[in-house]
Amino acid sequence: MGILDSKAPSGPLADKWTNHKNKIDLVNPANKRNIDVIVVGTGLAGGSAAATLAELGYNVKTFCYQDSPRRAHSIAAQGGINASKNYQGDGDSNYRLFYDTVKGGDYRSREANVYRLAEVSGNIIDQCVAQGVPFAREYGGLLDNRSFGGVLVSRTFYAKGQTGQQLLLGAYSAMNRQIHRGKIESFNRHEMMDLVKIDGKARGIIARNLVTGEIERHSAHAVVLASGGYGNVFFLSTNAMGSNVMAAWRAHRRGAYFANPCFTQIHPTCIPVSGDHQSKLTLMSESLRNDGRIWVPKHKKDAEAIRNGQLKPTQLKEEDRDYYLERRYPAFGNLVPRDVASRASKERCDAGFGVNKTGEAVYLDFATAIIRYGTEKALTSGLKDADDDTIRQLGEEVVEAKYGNLFQMYEKIVDENPYKTPMKIYPAVHYTMGGLWVDYNLQTTIEGCYAAGEANFSDHGANRLGASALMQGLADGYFVLPYTIGDYLSKDIRTGKIPTDTAEFDAAEKEVRDRIEKLKAGKGTHSVDYYHKKLGKIMWNKCGMSRNAIELQEAIDEISALRADFWENVRVPGSPETKNQELEKAGRVADFLELGELFAKDALARNESCGGHFREEYQTPEGEALRDDENFKFVSAWEYKGEPKDAVLHKEDLVYENIELKTRSYK
């Protein structure tokens, strides 16, 4: 077992990033023109990194499996992006954002990285406003903010319920400028199949053209992986169906340590599962918890009547409703962090109070907000004696202005009007805090291989606060990586073009082709989705919202057996020399079958509960997560050794010099 060096600078917390930037090496603008960088993934982290690196003068190649960078999963982010600008005058600051993030992650994140994230957050908003991102504004024209879970201030900037889409269009426009300048060469509908190392350094990738099936070699002086998270290991998640772990896992197999794979977030506000034929789940933004109140019936007989269709939620009296988050956590109410809200929903449903046919749903109700907003709107409009219908109509108009597209999406999927009937929601797999281990410079344990955004582990600990994913992705891409990668590339100004006709590229391409042939060699008993669904059920049932030692060991054994059966019996029709989406899925599921086992191994090794990792053996009498700071205050970083069962654990000890570790309370 090794101890990892984060390379975090010494000195006062608030000075670390500034001093680090002042001391690292730079690359002369003339030399940048001779240096190539590959960026895999073109979401917020990859798109912003590619645009900024190209603007600085580097030659950039971007790769994404979608038909356009605009199709990256970042587009699905709804509620907002955090920044500590204190526009509301409610006491926010860089330190407060830093503290909330570390506390929200249950004290399992790296101090230096998180403070840097808070420090650059304000710059992100300025950058995006300059790009034309249409953030919501108050009446006076200033940018508006709303609240999100786990904090007591309003720091979330938003563009209705389309924040991710608007931010991605900003990064995409910045990319397009560089594409037209010839500084970015864009490879859409390409998938990274492997990482190429030469003399221990990342020097390129093997990619497959997903339209023609051609295997291609691409070289560079450094490789940036910004390929997102691995939530689809659960099959059903809020991720796009194509989201996968291949780029990160290929790097892991080449020597990049994989950190905290068991730290996965279950989002409390998703449309519940509707049946066995469903292929993904739909997120309803956490911003809805600003105004929506979460409840279940107070009495089981009422819950049973609702499930049987004998009672409507609107018929239930106020005194017969249990607003359980407000009851359990009065200080934060419906705005507790995601892991806390998710476990509370599961507890109520497991106790028999669920409100849909499966018993796995709770209500998110806007009736109170509609009346509150309607009353205020009537008064400000001079309607002092407005009747109930007018107040409701005015309130619905206000709610529509804030959340209209989310309500429309819900109604299209569920066929119920959420203005009139409470939404039904239930937790679902959403975001992964684990990822490739990176140091303070965002470099993995492979020299020249960097990871940004959700692909790395660095900022969120065991639980990500809402609206912080977009913040981290853009912080890494716009304001961190362009500085830190220069320190590494300054050693390459005399290297020259990296050739692709080398033994290392030959070997990597051969391994890719051999793997494709092996996938095609299965006996053809079952489809790829058959195995993906089986893996997803194991993960959800035994590695999901709660875990225990017995079931985690069962999961390890079952996934190992499933992986062996997959390679023996999977059916991959068609030819590899052409467009073949089943082949694409097969490669991704093969990696998920390895990751899933490492996920369970990591969860079994961490004998504590923290954030999204909830071990049933380690909880307080009230059912809250019980950390073990004496024995598990570290990052788990796993080294690949051929099989997940053989992975070797390395640790990065977490040092907290600026925060006192406390029992995480939101009461």
XYZ file of C-alpha atoms in Angstrom:
667
model
C 0.000 0.000 0.000
C 1.402 3.362 -1.043
C 0.800 6.865 0.202
C -0.099 9.306 -2.552
C 1.286 12.828 -2.815
C -1.384 15.369 -3.733
C 1.278 18.013 -4.506
C -0.954 20.555 -2.785
C 1.070 23.735 -2.115
C 2.034 24.700 1.388
C 1.128 27.998 3.020
C -2.147 29.699 3.978
C -5.216 28.226 2.304
C -6.278 31.457 0.618
C -2.792 31.957 -0.888
C -2.106 28.438 -2.182
C -3.471 28.833 -5.713
C -2.009 32.296 -6.312
C 1.427 31.264 -5.068
C 1.274 28.044 -7.080
C 0.477 29.900 -10.294
C 3.322 32.286 -9.628
C 5.862 29.483 -9.251
C 4.951 26.930 -11.920
C 6.686 26.928 -15.291
C 5.083 28.542 -18.334
C 5.277 27.888 -22.078
C 6.298 30.685 -24.439
C 3.471 31.588 -26.893
C 5.722 30.702 -29.829
C 6.413 27.274 -28.325
C 2.732 26.553 -27.687
C 2.234 26.421 -31.451
C 4.458 23.323 -31.500
C 2.643 21.427 -28.751
C -0.374 19.148 -29.259
C -3.026 18.322 -26.669
C -5.800 15.732 -26.956
C -9.058 16.381 -25.089
C -11.422 13.421 -24.750
C -14.973 14.548 -24.000
C -16.526 17.864 -24.990
C -18.969 18.603 -22.197
C -18.473 21.541 -19.877
C -15.064 20.403 -18.600
C -13.715 19.212 -21.940
C -15.274 21.969 -24.037
C -14.018 24.761 -21.782
C -10.554 23.161 -21.522
C -10.268 22.683 -25.285
C -11.382 26.246 -26.052
C -9.038 27.776 -23.480
C -6.003 25.676 -24.430
C -6.549 26.552 -28.093
C -6.974 30.228 -27.246
C -3.618 30.057 -25.461
C -2.030 28.740 -28.655
C -1.820 24.959 -28.209
C -2.911 22.663 -31.044
C -5.938 20.784 -29.744
C -7.726 17.658 -30.922
C -11.142 16.965 -29.383
C -12.965 13.634 -29.342
C -16.581 12.850 -28.490
C -18.823 9.897 -29.286
C -21.801 12.187 -29.985
C -22.504 13.753 -33.378
C -21.709 17.181 -31.904
C -20.169 18.583 -28.707
C -23.547 20.177 -28.116
C -24.911 16.701 -27.363
C -22.674 16.132 -24.328
C -24.566 15.094 -21.192
C -23.759 18.454 -19.572
C -26.715 19.718 -21.597
C -29.062 17.851 -19.248
C -28.060 19.812 -16.127
C -31.037 21.835 -15.030
C -30.932 23.796 -11.808
C -27.883 26.050 -11.758
C -24.221 26.738 -11.086
C -22.740 27.872 -7.770
C -20.518 30.899 -7.234
C -19.644 32.854 -4.096
C -20.396 36.351 -5.391
C -22.722 37.179 -2.466
C -25.145 39.040 -4.732
C -27.887 38.461 -2.172
C -25.889 40.016 0.659
C -26.691 37.001 2.817
C -23.202 36.331 4.130
C -21.717 34.234 1.346
C -17.956 34.184 0.757
C -15.226 32.022 -0.749
C -14.703 30.454 2.655
C -18.414 29.764 3.097
C -18.609 28.028 -0.300
C -15.465 26.077 0.555
C -16.853 25.077 3.958
C -20.264 24.058 2.619
C -18.621 21.925 -0.084
C -16.310 20.103 2.324
C -19.103 19.610 4.854
C -21.524 18.538 2.135
C -18.966 15.936 1.022
C -18.871 14.649 4.616
C -15.235 15.677 5.092
C -13.812 13.360 2.448
C -12.455 15.893 -0.060
C -9.111 17.654 -0.432
C -9.026 21.086 1.220
C -6.698 22.797 -1.246
C -8.670 21.776 -4.327
C -12.009 22.766 -2.841
C -10.818 26.201 -1.757
C -9.414 26.815 -5.236
C -12.794 25.826 -6.666
C -14.520 28.409 -4.488
C -11.884 31.003 -5.291
C -12.358 30.813 -9.072
C -16.138 30.346 -8.978
C -16.888 34.046 -9.424
C -14.713 34.194 -12.546
C -16.858 31.491 -14.125
C -19.972 33.642 -13.939
C -18.168 36.634 -15.454
C -16.819 34.434 -18.250
C -20.226 32.964 -19.052
C -22.016 36.323 -18.958
C -19.424 37.629 -21.418
C -20.234 34.657 -23.658
C -23.898 35.609 -23.593
C -25.250 32.914 -21.282
C -28.789 34.132 -20.440
C -28.745 33.827 -16.674
C -31.966 34.767 -14.910
C -32.091 38.362 -13.718
C -33.963 40.263 -11.060
C -36.268 43.166 -11.813
C -33.391 45.649 -11.573
C -31.292 43.733 -14.091
C -28.860 42.090 -11.669
C -28.223 38.365 -11.923
C -30.623 36.376 -9.780
C -29.702 33.597 -7.344
C -31.641 30.757 -5.811
C -31.011 28.287 -3.011
C -29.878 24.709 -3.302
C -29.555 21.877 -0.818
C -26.983 21.785 1.946
C -26.447 25.543 2.307
C -28.053 28.484 4.082
C -27.317 31.117 1.400
C -28.509 31.761 -2.154
C -25.517 31.342 -4.457
C -26.894 29.414 -7.423
C -26.997 31.221 -10.773
C -29.445 29.711 -13.224
C -31.079 29.953 -16.643
C -34.591 28.737 -15.898
C -34.290 24.915 -15.875
C -31.813 24.831 -18.761
C -28.599 25.977 -17.110
C -26.433 23.140 -18.404
C -27.630 23.657 -21.954
C -26.917 27.376 -21.898
C -23.470 26.957 -20.326
C -22.603 24.239 -22.827
C -23.618 26.497 -25.709
C -21.244 29.104 -24.280
C -18.355 26.625 -24.190
C -19.334 25.300 -27.618
C -19.268 28.796 -29.115
C -15.792 29.287 -27.634
C -14.762 25.958 -29.186
C -16.225 26.942 -32.551
C -14.144 30.104 -32.599
C -11.019 27.971 -32.234
C -12.204 25.405 -34.795
C -12.583 28.167 -37.365
C -9.119 29.487 -36.434
C -7.706 26.032 -37.102
C -6.551 25.587 -33.493
C -9.044 22.818 -32.679
C -9.447 19.752 -34.851
C -12.765 18.194 -33.878
C -13.337 14.439 -34.109
C -17.040 13.810 -33.488
C -18.516 10.296 -33.516
C -15.163 8.959 -32.327
C -14.606 6.889 -29.206
C -11.351 6.560 -27.318
C -10.477 2.870 -27.152
C -7.130 3.042 -25.368
C -4.427 5.322 -24.014
C -0.929 5.118 -25.512
C 2.089 5.509 -23.237
C 5.645 6.080 -24.420
C 8.435 6.040 -21.828
C 5.798 6.164 -19.103
C 4.091 9.286 -20.447
C 0.677 9.628 -22.077
C 1.432 10.367 -25.718
C -1.800 9.663 -27.550
C -4.908 7.549 -27.929
C -6.355 4.840 -30.124
C -9.826 5.894 -31.311
C -12.567 4.210 -33.299
C -14.518 6.126 -35.926
C -18.063 5.173 -34.964
C -19.392 5.831 -38.481
C -16.865 3.863 -40.531
C -15.487 1.491 -37.889
C -11.922 2.578 -38.720
C -9.329 2.315 -35.945
C -7.242 5.504 -35.785
C -4.014 6.619 -34.071
C -3.713 10.121 -32.644
C -0.625 11.467 -30.886
C -0.122 14.432 -28.568
C 2.209 15.722 -25.895
C -0.547 15.397 -23.261
C -3.997 13.828 -22.982
C -6.901 15.361 -21.058
C -9.765 13.054 -20.081
C -13.020 14.933 -19.516
C -15.373 12.089 -20.274
C -17.807 12.348 -17.372
C -18.891 9.860 -14.741
C -19.806 6.182 -14.541
C -23.373 6.286 -13.194
C -24.597 4.008 -15.994
C -22.936 1.085 -14.244
C -26.376 0.927 -12.556
C -28.080 0.705 -16.000
C -30.964 2.897 -14.798
C -29.662 6.373 -14.020
C -30.268 9.992 -14.941
C -27.259 9.884 -17.283
C -27.576 9.852 -21.055
C -27.783 6.262 -22.279
C -24.429 6.596 -24.029
C -22.562 7.855 -20.963
C -19.811 5.384 -20.123
C -16.537 4.847 -18.291
C -14.404 3.644 -21.210
C -11.930 6.539 -21.478
C -11.259 6.646 -17.734
C -11.156 2.861 -17.428
C -8.725 2.487 -20.331
C -6.452 4.967 -18.553
C -6.923 3.043 -15.303
C -5.805 -0.169 -17.003
C -2.708 1.702 -18.223
C -1.734 2.828 -14.732
C -3.995 5.693 -13.646
C -5.315 5.005 -10.147
C -9.109 4.980 -9.746
C -10.237 6.814 -6.610
C -13.296 6.307 -4.398
C -15.413 4.355 -6.941
C -18.061 3.664 -4.283
C -18.788 7.386 -3.791
C -21.845 7.642 -6.015
C -24.689 10.095 -5.603
C -28.328 9.095 -5.479
C -30.396 12.159 -6.462
C -33.615 12.509 -4.434
C -35.703 14.259 -7.097
C -36.236 11.939 -10.070
C -39.277 10.556 -11.828
C -39.831 7.051 -10.361
C -39.195 3.818 -12.253
C -42.265 2.854 -14.284
C -41.448 -0.654 -15.519
C -38.923 -3.323 -16.534
C -38.592 -2.016 -20.089
C -37.320 1.402 -19.043
C -33.834 2.319 -20.243
C -33.135 5.525 -18.280
C -34.521 7.784 -15.577
C -35.370 11.467 -15.730
C -34.051 14.030 -13.278
C -36.298 16.732 -11.879
C -34.007 19.566 -10.832
C -33.077 20.026 -7.196
C -34.086 23.658 -7.676
C -37.665 22.420 -7.348
C -36.966 21.805 -3.656
C -36.718 25.570 -3.198
C -40.486 25.871 -3.495
C -41.781 22.307 -3.538
C -42.529 20.585 -0.238
C -41.811 16.855 0.065
C -44.334 14.710 1.904
C -46.000 11.335 2.298
C -49.275 10.446 4.025
C -49.002 10.405 7.788
C -51.087 7.229 8.040
C -50.428 3.956 6.218
C -54.096 3.477 5.415
C -54.040 6.695 3.406
C -50.880 5.626 1.578
C -52.519 2.304 0.718
C -55.654 4.083 -0.502
C -53.550 6.338 -2.750
C -51.618 3.369 -4.147
C -54.905 1.579 -4.898
C -56.388 4.618 -6.636
C -59.065 5.127 -3.968
C -57.702 8.491 -2.758
C -56.096 11.465 -4.477
C -53.272 13.382 -2.795
C -55.215 16.644 -3.133
C -57.976 15.118 -0.989
C -55.659 14.571 1.950
C -55.929 17.191 4.693
C -52.864 19.136 5.786
C -52.833 17.505 9.206
C -52.732 14.072 7.562
C -49.526 14.819 5.630
C -46.004 14.141 6.889
C -43.542 16.750 5.604
C -40.803 14.507 6.872
C -37.762 16.573 5.829
C -39.184 19.656 7.538
C -39.961 17.505 10.587
C -36.533 15.865 10.820
C -34.318 18.744 9.704
C -36.025 22.017 10.697
C -32.977 24.234 9.981
C -32.635 23.114 6.358
C -36.044 21.536 5.731
C -36.491 20.456 2.118
C -33.025 21.815 1.287
C -30.949 19.178 3.047
C -28.144 17.658 0.939
C -29.019 15.048 -1.647
C -27.740 12.031 0.252
C -29.762 12.967 3.344
C -32.947 13.617 1.344
C -32.554 10.382 -0.634
C -32.127 8.172 2.416
C -35.087 9.841 4.114
C -37.303 9.115 1.088
C -36.162 5.492 1.001
C -36.831 5.111 4.731
C -40.404 6.406 4.388
C -41.111 4.174 1.394
C -39.528 1.110 3.037
C -41.783 1.794 6.034
C -44.859 1.523 3.800
C -45.693 5.176 3.083
C -44.806 5.226 -0.641
C -47.441 6.705 -2.935
C -47.213 5.019 -6.355
C -48.134 1.470 -7.389
C -44.649 0.155 -6.600
C -44.589 1.921 -3.233
C -41.400 3.730 -4.240
C -42.382 7.377 -4.610
C -43.036 10.447 -2.474
C -44.743 13.726 -3.296
C -43.142 17.022 -4.308
C -45.944 19.545 -3.847
C -46.097 23.138 -5.118
C -49.538 24.055 -3.750
C -48.136 26.148 -0.884
C -45.706 27.992 -3.172
C -48.424 28.716 -5.729
C -50.635 30.342 -3.084
C -47.684 32.252 -1.581
C -46.513 33.595 -4.921
C -50.067 34.290 -6.049
C -50.873 36.287 -2.935
C -47.710 38.360 -3.336
C -48.357 38.918 -7.047
C -51.942 39.996 -6.364
C -50.826 42.550 -3.767
C -48.059 43.980 -5.972
C -50.569 44.170 -8.839
C -53.026 46.159 -6.722
C -55.515 43.272 -6.379
C -56.188 43.538 -2.638
C -59.366 41.448 -2.683
C -58.366 38.798 -5.209
C -60.366 35.572 -5.007
C -58.822 32.127 -4.619
C -58.954 31.304 -8.339
C -57.172 34.527 -9.255
C -54.504 33.975 -6.602
C -53.919 30.425 -7.852
C -53.700 31.597 -11.466
C -51.221 34.324 -10.590
C -49.173 31.875 -8.493
C -49.031 29.348 -11.307
C -47.750 32.058 -13.637
C -44.882 32.838 -11.247
C -44.020 29.164 -10.839
C -44.152 28.694 -14.613
C -41.689 31.552 -15.097
C -39.255 29.876 -12.675
C -39.682 26.196 -13.504
C -41.982 25.997 -16.526
C -39.881 23.750 -18.747
C -39.392 21.274 -15.887
C -43.130 21.114 -15.261
C -43.726 20.642 -18.978
C -41.190 17.811 -19.119
C -42.800 16.089 -16.122
C -46.277 16.332 -17.643
C -45.096 14.886 -20.965
C -43.519 11.883 -19.243
C -46.072 11.187 -16.506
C -49.247 12.613 -18.107
C -50.197 14.515 -14.962
C -50.395 18.276 -14.490
C -47.966 19.144 -11.671
C -49.618 22.543 -11.163
C -52.770 20.701 -10.043
C -51.429 17.388 -8.676
C -48.204 16.941 -6.672
C -45.263 15.451 -8.568
C -44.215 11.926 -7.671
C -40.456 11.561 -7.171
C -37.975 8.964 -5.952
C -34.167 8.788 -5.667
C -32.090 7.614 -8.637
C -28.400 7.263 -9.497
C -27.157 10.620 -10.738
C -23.524 11.709 -10.253
C -20.285 9.964 -9.385
C -17.914 11.641 -6.954
C -15.320 8.941 -7.550
C -13.108 8.960 -10.622
C -9.490 8.994 -11.687
C -7.185 10.110 -8.891
C -5.526 13.442 -9.695
C -3.088 15.646 -7.857
C -3.453 19.405 -7.309
C -2.470 19.948 -10.955
C -5.264 17.577 -12.120
C -2.648 15.096 -13.342
C -3.342 11.386 -12.867
C -0.710 8.890 -11.773
C 0.293 8.686 -15.451
C 2.564 11.539 -16.476
C 0.934 13.720 -19.108
C -2.554 12.279 -18.534
C -4.953 14.745 -16.926
C -8.570 14.343 -15.798
C -11.108 17.156 -15.486
C -14.701 17.500 -14.337
C -16.674 14.438 -13.259
C -13.956 12.159 -14.666
C -11.752 12.990 -11.664
C -12.470 12.553 -7.966
C -11.035 15.705 -6.511
C -13.604 18.178 -5.216
C -16.803 16.641 -3.866
C -15.762 14.059 -1.302
C -18.519 11.557 -0.526
C -21.426 13.742 -1.694
C -21.724 16.568 -4.215
C -23.847 19.561 -3.347
C -26.348 20.586 -5.990
C -25.167 23.069 -8.665
C -21.512 22.246 -7.966
C -20.939 19.900 -10.939
C -21.164 22.709 -13.470
C -18.966 24.845 -11.232
C -16.238 22.196 -11.064
C -16.340 21.347 -14.770
C -15.944 24.960 -15.858
C -13.437 25.771 -13.115
C -11.214 22.882 -14.234
C -11.534 23.743 -17.915
C -11.383 27.534 -17.927
C -9.244 28.418 -14.906
C -7.222 25.474 -13.535
C -6.016 23.053 -16.204
C -4.760 25.735 -18.650
C -2.296 26.853 -15.950
C -1.252 23.498 -14.528
C -0.805 21.625 -17.803
C 1.685 24.292 -18.906
C 3.957 23.336 -16.030
C 4.197 19.839 -17.501
C 4.321 20.862 -21.168
C 7.170 23.309 -20.522
C 9.429 20.222 -20.544
C 8.263 19.335 -24.081
C 9.200 22.430 -26.068
C 12.052 20.545 -27.790
C 10.278 17.202 -28.146
C 8.799 17.789 -31.586
C 5.821 16.011 -33.118
C 5.001 12.674 -31.490
C 5.086 9.993 -34.212
C 2.347 7.335 -34.406
C 4.392 4.711 -36.263
C 6.056 3.418 -33.105
C 6.041 0.071 -31.309
C 3.880 1.534 -28.547
C 1.138 2.619 -30.968
C 1.429 -0.724 -32.775
C 0.924 -2.636 -29.528
C -1.974 -0.472 -28.350
C -3.799 -0.776 -31.666
C -3.293 -4.549 -31.669
C -4.792 -4.800 -28.179
C -7.816 -2.781 -29.328
C -8.353 -5.008 -32.358
C -7.883 -8.170 -30.299
C -10.466 -6.951 -27.790
C -12.986 -6.271 -30.550
C -12.413 -9.756 -31.939
C -12.888 -11.230 -28.484
C -16.190 -9.369 -28.106
C -17.301 -10.736 -31.467
C -16.257 -14.272 -30.523
C -19.024 -14.793 -27.949
C -21.401 -17.703 -28.516
C -24.300 -15.319 -29.033
C -26.604 -16.465 -26.240
C -27.564 -13.052 -24.828
C -27.646 -9.410 -25.934
C -25.435 -6.697 -24.467
C -28.426 -5.125 -22.711
C -29.194 -8.445 -21.032
C -25.873 -8.238 -19.198
C -26.107 -4.502 -18.549
C -29.530 -4.893 -16.910
C -28.332 -7.807 -14.784
C -25.330 -5.772 -13.649
C -27.574 -2.798 -12.892
C -29.842 -4.862 -10.661
C -26.895 -6.224 -8.704
C -25.507 -2.727 -8.279
C -28.814 -1.153 -7.224
C -29.843 -3.946 -4.855
C -26.474 -4.499 -3.187
C -24.388 -1.363 -3.824
C -27.138 1.252 -4.011
C -28.614 3.602 -1.437
C -27.468 1.382 1.421
C -24.830 -1.338 1.587
C -23.702 -4.028 4.009
C -20.732 -6.363 4.139
C -22.648 -9.538 3.295
C -24.362 -8.154 0.209
C -21.240 -6.358 -1.002
C -19.317 -9.638 -0.972
C -22.232 -11.248 -2.806
C -22.093 -8.441 -5.369
C -18.365 -8.996 -5.934
C -18.906 -12.711 -6.540
C -21.993 -12.213 -8.728
C -20.384 -9.524 -10.901
C -17.267 -11.647 -11.386
C -19.412 -14.571 -12.529
C -21.524 -12.312 -14.750
C -18.378 -10.917 -16.382
C -17.129 -14.415 -17.181
C -20.499 -15.306 -18.698
C -20.500 -12.065 -20.697
C -17.210 -12.832 -22.434
C -18.343 -16.389 -23.109
C -21.892 -15.778 -24.294
C -22.510 -12.180 -25.359
C -23.986 -11.692 -28.818
C -22.590 -8.802 -30.873
C -24.124 -8.810 -34.352
C -22.818 -6.925 -37.374
C -19.315 -6.085 -38.496
C -16.638 -4.052 -36.677
C -15.672 -2.435 -40.004
C -18.791 -0.262 -40.094
C -21.236 1.581 -37.854
C -22.154 -0.889 -35.106
C -23.881 0.415 -32.004
C -24.090 -3.025 -30.387
C -20.307 -3.254 -30.589
C -20.052 0.194 -28.999
C -22.318 -0.887 -26.141
C -20.464 -4.174 -25.706
C -17.136 -2.423 -25.135
C -18.699 -0.070 -22.626
C -20.530 -2.793 -20.704
C -17.328 -4.883 -20.586
C -15.699 -1.989 -18.730
C -18.724 -1.526 -16.450
C -18.449 -5.210 -15.497
C -14.918 -4.546 -14.232
C -15.736 -1.202 -12.622
C -18.778 -2.658 -10.841
C -16.638 -5.205 -9.046
C -14.070 -2.583 -8.025
C -16.961 -0.370 -6.855
C -18.201 -3.125 -4.535
C -14.660 -3.899 -3.363
C -14.124 -0.236 -2.481
C -17.436 -0.069 -0.605
C -16.586 -3.243 1.308
C -13.164 -1.900 2.302
C -14.577 1.392 3.654
C -15.987 0.375 7.044
C -17.825 3.602 7.724
C -20.741 5.604 6.386
C -20.086 8.951 4.791
C -22.114 11.002 2.340
C -23.510 8.830 -0.438
C -21.696 5.743 0.903
C -24.079 4.362 3.535
C -23.006 1.148 5.256
C -25.898 -0.211 7.307
C -23.494 -1.394 10.009
C -22.276 2.173 10.610
C -25.095 4.581 11.431
C -26.228 6.754 14.300
C -29.310 5.841 16.381
C -31.230 8.348 14.213
C -30.208 6.518 11.030
C -27.647 9.097 9.858
C -24.236 8.335 8.359
C -21.583 7.535 10.971
C -18.057 8.461 9.851
C -14.870 6.963 11.205
C -12.373 9.816 10.968
C -9.695 7.939 12.871
C -9.436 5.071 10.383
C -10.948 6.249 7.092
C -10.039 9.898 6.626
C -8.356 9.136 3.318
C -8.935 8.827 -0.406
C -9.016 5.233 -1.634
C -7.014 5.019 -4.872
C -6.905 1.637 -6.592
C -4.093 0.399 -8.814
C -5.010 -1.957 -11.664
C -3.437 -5.407 -11.407
C -5.275 -7.429 -14.049
C -8.523 -8.261 -12.229
C -10.634 -6.047 -9.925
C -10.171 -8.579 -7.124
C -6.404 -8.046 -7.374
C -6.505 -4.240 -7.349
C -4.065 -2.705 -4.862
C -5.202 0.041 -2.504
C -3.202 3.261 -2.160
C -4.185 6.045 0.208
C -4.073 9.798 0.175
C -4.427 10.965 3.752
C -6.735 13.967 4.033
C -5.417 16.768 6.222
C -7.841 19.389 7.532
C -6.003 22.427 8.812
C -8.761 24.984 8.241
C -11.941 23.090 9.129
C -12.903 21.334 12.328
C -14.364 17.916 11.615
C -17.800 17.612 13.152
C -20.738 15.271 13.032
C -22.519 16.468 9.930
C -25.858 17.892 11.062
C -28.581 19.703 9.139
C -31.057 19.945 12.008
